[in-house]
Short mmCIF file of C-alpha atoms in Angstrom, two decimals:
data_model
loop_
_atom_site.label_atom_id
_atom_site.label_comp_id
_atom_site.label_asym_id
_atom_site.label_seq_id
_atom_site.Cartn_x
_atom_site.Cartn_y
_atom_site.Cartn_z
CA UNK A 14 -45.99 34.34 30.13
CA UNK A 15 -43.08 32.41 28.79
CA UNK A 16 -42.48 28.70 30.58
CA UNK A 17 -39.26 27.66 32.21
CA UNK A 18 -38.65 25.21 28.91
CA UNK A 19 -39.25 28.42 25.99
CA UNK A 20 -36.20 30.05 27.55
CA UNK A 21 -34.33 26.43 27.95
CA UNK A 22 -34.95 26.10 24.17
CA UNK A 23 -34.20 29.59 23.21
CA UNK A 24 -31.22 29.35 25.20
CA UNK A 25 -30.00 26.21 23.80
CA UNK A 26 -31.18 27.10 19.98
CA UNK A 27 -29.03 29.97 20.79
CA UNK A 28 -25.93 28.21 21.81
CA UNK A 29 -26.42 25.67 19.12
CA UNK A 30 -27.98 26.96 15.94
CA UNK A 31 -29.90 29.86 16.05
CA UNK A 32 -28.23 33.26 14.81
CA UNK A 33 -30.17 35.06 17.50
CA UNK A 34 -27.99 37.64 20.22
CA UNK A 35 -24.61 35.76 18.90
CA UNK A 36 -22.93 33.39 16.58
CA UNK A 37 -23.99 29.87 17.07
CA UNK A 38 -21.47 27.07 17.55
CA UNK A 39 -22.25 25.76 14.21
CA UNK A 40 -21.93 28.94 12.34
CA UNK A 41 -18.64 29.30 13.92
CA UNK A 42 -17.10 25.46 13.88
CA UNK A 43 -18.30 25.04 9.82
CA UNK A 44 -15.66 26.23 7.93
CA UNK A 45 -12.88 25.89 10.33
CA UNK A 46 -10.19 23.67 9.45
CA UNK A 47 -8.40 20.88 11.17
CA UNK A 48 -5.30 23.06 11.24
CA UNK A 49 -7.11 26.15 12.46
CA UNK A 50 -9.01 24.03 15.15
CA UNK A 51 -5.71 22.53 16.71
CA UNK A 52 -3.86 25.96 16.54
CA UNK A 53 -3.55 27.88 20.23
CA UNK A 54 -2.66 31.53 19.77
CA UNK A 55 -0.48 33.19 22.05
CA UNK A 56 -2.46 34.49 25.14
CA UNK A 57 -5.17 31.40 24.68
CA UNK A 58 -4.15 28.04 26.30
CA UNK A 59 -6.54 26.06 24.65
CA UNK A 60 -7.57 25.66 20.54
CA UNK A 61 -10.48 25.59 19.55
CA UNK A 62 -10.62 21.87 19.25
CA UNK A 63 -9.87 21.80 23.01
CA UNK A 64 -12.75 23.83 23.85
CA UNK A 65 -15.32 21.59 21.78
CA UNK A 66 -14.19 18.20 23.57
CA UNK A 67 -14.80 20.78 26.60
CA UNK A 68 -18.25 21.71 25.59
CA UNK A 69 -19.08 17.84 24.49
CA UNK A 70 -18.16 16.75 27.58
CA UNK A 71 -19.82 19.33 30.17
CA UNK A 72 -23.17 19.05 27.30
CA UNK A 73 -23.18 14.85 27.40
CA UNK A 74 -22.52 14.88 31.56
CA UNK A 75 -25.37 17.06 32.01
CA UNK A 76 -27.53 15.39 29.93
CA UNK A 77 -26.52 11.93 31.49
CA UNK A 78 -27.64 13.23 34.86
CA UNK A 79 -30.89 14.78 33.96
CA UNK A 80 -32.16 11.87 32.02
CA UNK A 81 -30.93 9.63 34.31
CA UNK A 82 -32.09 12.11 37.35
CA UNK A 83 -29.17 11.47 39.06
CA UNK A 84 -25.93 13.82 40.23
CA UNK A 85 -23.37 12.10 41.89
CA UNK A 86 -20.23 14.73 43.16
CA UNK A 87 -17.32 12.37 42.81
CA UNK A 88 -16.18 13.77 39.49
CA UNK A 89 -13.92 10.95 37.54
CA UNK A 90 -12.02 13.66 35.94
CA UNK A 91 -10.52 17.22 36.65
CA UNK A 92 -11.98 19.96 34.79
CA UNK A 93 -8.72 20.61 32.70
CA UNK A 94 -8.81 17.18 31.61
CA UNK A 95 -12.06 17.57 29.88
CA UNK A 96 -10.22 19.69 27.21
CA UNK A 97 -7.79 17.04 26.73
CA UNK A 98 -6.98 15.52 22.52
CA UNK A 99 -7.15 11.92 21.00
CA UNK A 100 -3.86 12.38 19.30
CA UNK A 101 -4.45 9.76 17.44
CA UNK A 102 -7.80 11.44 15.79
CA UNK A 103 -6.34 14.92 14.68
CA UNK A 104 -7.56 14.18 10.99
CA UNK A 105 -11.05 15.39 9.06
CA UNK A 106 -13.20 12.70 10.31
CA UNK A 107 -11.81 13.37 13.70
CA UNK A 108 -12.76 16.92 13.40
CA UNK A 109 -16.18 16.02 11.85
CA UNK A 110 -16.57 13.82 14.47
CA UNK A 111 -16.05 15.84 17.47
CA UNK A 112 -18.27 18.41 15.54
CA UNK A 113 -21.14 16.44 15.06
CA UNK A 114 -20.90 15.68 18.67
CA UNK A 115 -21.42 18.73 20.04
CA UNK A 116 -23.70 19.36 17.24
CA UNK A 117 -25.85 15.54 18.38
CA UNK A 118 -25.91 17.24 22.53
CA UNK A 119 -27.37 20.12 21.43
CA UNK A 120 -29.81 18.25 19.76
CA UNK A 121 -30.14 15.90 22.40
CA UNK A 122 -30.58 18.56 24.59
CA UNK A 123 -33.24 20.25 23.09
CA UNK A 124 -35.32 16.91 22.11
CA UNK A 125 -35.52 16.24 26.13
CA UNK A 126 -36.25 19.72 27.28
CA UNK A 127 -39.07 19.93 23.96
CA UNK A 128 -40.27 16.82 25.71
CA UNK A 129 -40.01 15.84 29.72
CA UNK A 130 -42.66 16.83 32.07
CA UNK A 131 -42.18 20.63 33.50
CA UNK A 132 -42.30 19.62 37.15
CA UNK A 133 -38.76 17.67 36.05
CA UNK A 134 -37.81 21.15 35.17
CA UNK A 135 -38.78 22.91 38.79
CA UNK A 136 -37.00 19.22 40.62
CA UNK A 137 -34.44 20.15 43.04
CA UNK A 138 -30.93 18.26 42.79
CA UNK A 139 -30.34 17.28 46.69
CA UNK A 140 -26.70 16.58 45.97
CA UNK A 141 -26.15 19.83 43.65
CA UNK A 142 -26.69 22.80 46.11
CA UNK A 143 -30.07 21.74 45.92
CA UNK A 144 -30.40 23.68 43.16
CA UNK A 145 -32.94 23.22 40.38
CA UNK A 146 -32.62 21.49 37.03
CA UNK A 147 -34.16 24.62 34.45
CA UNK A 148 -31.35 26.61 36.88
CA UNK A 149 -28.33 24.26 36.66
CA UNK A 150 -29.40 23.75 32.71
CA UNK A 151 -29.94 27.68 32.37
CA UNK A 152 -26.11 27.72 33.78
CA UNK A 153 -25.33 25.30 31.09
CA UNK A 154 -26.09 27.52 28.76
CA UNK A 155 -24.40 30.11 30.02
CA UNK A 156 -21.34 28.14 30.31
CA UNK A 157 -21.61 27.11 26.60
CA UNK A 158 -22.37 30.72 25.68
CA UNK A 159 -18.94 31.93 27.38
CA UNK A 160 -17.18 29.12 25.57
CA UNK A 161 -18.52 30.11 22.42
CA UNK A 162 -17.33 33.50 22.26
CA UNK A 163 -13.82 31.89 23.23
CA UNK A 164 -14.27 29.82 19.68
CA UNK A 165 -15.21 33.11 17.70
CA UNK A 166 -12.18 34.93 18.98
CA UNK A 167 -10.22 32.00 18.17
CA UNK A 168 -11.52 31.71 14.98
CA UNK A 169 -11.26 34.94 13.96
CA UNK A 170 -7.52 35.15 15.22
CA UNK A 171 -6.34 32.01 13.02
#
C-alpha cells in the first residue's frame, strides 16, 4: 500500500516538475516572457506573474507552519493581496526571481515531506479545523494544481 508521503510527493512532483496527469509549473513558466507574464487577458483578472507571487506565497506560508508546527488564524494579509507586484522588479531577474521561488518551495516542500517523521504527517492542527497536516498539504496541492491550469490557459492565450 502506498504511504500518506508517496502521494504528498507525487502530488507535489506533479505540481512542480513532473509531466505526469498535467503540465508542471516549470514546463509552463520556462519560456514565458516578462511581457507575457505581466499581461492579463480580458476575462482573467490576474497575469500570470500575479498568480506565481500567489502560489509562492500560499507554498512558503504552508511550509512556515509545518516546519515550524504552528498555525496561527490571524492572517497579516487578505488573500487578494497575496497576488499583489513589486513594481519596481518587473524586469528578467525579477521574473527569474519570482520563478526560482516557486521553483525553491516546491523543492522545499518535497525535501521535508521526503524527510519528517510520518506521525507529523497524521498530526492534527487544533487551530485549523483540526484537520490533519498530509490533508491540509494534500489541499495544497490541489490549490496549486487549480492555479496551474490558470497559468497554462494564460500562457497559451498570450
Amino acid at each position: 500500500m502506498t504511504s500518506v508521503r508517496d502521494v504528498l510527493l507525487d502530488q507535489l512532483a506533479a505540481c512542480h516538475n513532473d509531466e505526469s496527469w498535467f503540465k508542471s509549473s516549470t514546463t509552463i513558466l520556462d519560456d514565458i516572457s516578462v511581457a507575457d507574464a505581466t499581461r492579463k487577458t480580458s476575462g482573467h483578472s490576474s497575469s500570470i506573474w500575479e498568480i506565481v507571487n500567489h502560489l509562492i506565497y500560499w507554498n512558503e506560508m504552508w511550509l512556515r507552519r509545518f516546519v515550524n508546527d504552528e498555525v496561527i488564524e490571524k492572517h497579516t494579509i487578505e488573500n487578494d493581496e497575496t497576488f499583489k507586484m513589486d513594481y519596481t522588479k518587473i524586469d528578467e531577474a525579477g521574473w527569474n526571481e519570482a520563478r526560482e521561488r516557486l521553483n525553491q518551495s516546491f523543492l522545499e516542500w518535497r525535501d521535508t515531506i521526503r524527510n519528517c517523521e510520518e506521525s507529523k504527517l497524521e498530526r492534527r492542527i487544533p487551530s485549523y479545523f483540526n484537520a490533519q497536516w498530509w490533508g491540509v498539504i494534500s489541499n495544497l496541492c490541489i490549490h496549486n494544481a487549480y492555479h496551474i491550469g490558470q497559468l497554462m490557459v494564460l500562457k497559451k492565450q498570450s
